[in-house]
Each structure stands twice: as C-alpha cells, then as structure tokens.
CSV table of C-alpha atoms in Angstrom, one decimal:
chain,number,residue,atom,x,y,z
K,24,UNK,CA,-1.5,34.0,15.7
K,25,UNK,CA,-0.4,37.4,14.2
K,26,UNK,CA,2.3,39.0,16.0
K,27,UNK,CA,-0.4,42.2,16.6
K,28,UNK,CA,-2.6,40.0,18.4
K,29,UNK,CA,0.5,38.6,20.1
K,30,UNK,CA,1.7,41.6,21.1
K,31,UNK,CA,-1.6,43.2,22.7
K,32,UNK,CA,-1.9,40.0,24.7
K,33,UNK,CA,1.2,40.4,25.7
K,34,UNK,CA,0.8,43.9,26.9
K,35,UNK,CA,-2.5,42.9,28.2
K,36,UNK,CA,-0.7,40.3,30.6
K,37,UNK,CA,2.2,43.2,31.0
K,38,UNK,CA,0.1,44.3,34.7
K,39,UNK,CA,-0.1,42.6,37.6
K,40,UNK,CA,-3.4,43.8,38.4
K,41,UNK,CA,-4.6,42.1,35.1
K,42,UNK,CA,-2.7,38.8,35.9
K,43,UNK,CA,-4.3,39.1,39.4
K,44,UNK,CA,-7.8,39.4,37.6
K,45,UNK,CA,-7.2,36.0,35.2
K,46,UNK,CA,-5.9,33.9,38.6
K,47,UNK,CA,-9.0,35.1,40.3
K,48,UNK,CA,-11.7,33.9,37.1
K,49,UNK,CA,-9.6,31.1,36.4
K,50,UNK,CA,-9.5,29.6,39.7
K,51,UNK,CA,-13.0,30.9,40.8
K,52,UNK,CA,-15.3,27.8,41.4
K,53,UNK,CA,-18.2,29.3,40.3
K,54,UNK,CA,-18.3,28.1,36.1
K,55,UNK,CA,-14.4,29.8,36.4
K,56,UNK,CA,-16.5,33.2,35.9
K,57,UNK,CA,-17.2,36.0,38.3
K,58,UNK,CA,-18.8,39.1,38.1
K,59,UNK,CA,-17.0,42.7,38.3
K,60,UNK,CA,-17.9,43.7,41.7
K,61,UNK,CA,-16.6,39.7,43.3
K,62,UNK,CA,-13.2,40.8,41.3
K,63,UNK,CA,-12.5,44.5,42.2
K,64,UNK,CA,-13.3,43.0,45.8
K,65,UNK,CA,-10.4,40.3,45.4
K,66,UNK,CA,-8.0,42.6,44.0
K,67,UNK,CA,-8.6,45.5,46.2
K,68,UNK,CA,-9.4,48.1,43.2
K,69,UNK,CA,-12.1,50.9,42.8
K,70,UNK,CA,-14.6,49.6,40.3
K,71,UNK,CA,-14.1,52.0,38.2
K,72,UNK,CA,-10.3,50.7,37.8
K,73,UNK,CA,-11.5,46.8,37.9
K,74,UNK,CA,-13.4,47.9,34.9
K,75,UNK,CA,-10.6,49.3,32.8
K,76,UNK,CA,-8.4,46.5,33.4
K,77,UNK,CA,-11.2,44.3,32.4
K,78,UNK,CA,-11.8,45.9,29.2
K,79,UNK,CA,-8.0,45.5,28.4
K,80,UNK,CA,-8.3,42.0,28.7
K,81,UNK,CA,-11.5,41.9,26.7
K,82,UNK,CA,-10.2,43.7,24.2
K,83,UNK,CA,-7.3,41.5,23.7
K,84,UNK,CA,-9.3,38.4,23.5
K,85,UNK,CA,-8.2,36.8,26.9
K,86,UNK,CA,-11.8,37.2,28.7
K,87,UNK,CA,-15.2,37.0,27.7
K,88,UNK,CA,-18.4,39.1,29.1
K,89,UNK,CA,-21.7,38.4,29.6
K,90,UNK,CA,-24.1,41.0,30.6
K,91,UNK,CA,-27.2,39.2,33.4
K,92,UNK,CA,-29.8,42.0,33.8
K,93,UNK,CA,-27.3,44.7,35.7
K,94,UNK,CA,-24.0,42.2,36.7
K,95,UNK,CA,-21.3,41.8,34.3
K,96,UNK,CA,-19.4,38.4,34.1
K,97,UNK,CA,-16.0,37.4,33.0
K,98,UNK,CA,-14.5,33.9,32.0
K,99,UNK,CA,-11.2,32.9,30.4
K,100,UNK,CA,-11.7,33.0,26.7
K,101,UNK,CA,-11.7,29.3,25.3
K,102,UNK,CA,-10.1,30.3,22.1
K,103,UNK,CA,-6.5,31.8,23.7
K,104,UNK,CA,-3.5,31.1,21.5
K,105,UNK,CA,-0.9,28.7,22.8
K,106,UNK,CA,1.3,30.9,23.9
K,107,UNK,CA,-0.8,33.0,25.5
K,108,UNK,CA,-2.4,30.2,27.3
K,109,UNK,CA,0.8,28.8,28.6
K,110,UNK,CA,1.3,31.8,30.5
K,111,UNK,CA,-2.5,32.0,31.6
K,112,UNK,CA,-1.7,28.1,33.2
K,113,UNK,CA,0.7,29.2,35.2
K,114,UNK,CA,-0.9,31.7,37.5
C-alpha cells in the first residue's frame, strides 16, 4: 500500500461518525450491507450528512456502493489493506 492511500484511509477512519458507519455495515446481518437511509437512522445523522461521510469512505476505498433502482447500498470493501483492516476488525 502507498503511504497516500494509507494516509486517506487513515483520515477516512479519523471520525467517529465514519467508524460508527463501518460498525453498523460490518455487523449488519443483512449480506454485511445496508442502505443509506438504515445507516443515517443508526447513527442519528441528516441524510444529507450520512451521505458525505459515505462518500469519504468510498472515496478511500473502505466501502463499496451499489445503486437498486432509487436505494443506495454500502458493504465493507473486500480489498482493504492490512492495516487498514486491522483497525476495521476491531469495531
């Protein structure tokens, strides 16, 4: 792993709105995936703000999206460096 990519993971994980969103999809028993409105509901934020912390974590490879006809899902990225992932199996 480049140390860029390590670093925006690292900031990526640097919120604990964002680690509250990876606890929520990694422990959610539905296929450890759940759509945007089931997480801003669990975390207690606005959509809007769910969104944005979303697209962090997309954008810094940690979560895959998949858009279903108007819904939005999110799952744990299968391809997370080590280190990274260490840190994601601990919440």
């Amino acid at each position: 792993m480049k140390d860029k990519e390590l670093e925006s993971s690292l900031k990526a994980l640097a919120n604990r709105r964002r680690l509250a969103i990876l606890r929520f999809v990694k422990r959610n028993k539905k296929n450890k995936e759940a759509s945007v409105g089931d997480i801003a509901d669990e975390i207690k934020l606005s959509l809007k703000s769910t969104s944005r912390h979303l697209s962090v974590l997309f954008s810094a490879g940690l979560l895959e999206r998949e858009q279903r006809s108007l819904q939005v899902f999110y799952k744990l990225a299968p391809d997370i460096a080590e280190p990274v992932r260490r840190i994601v199996s601990t919440l």
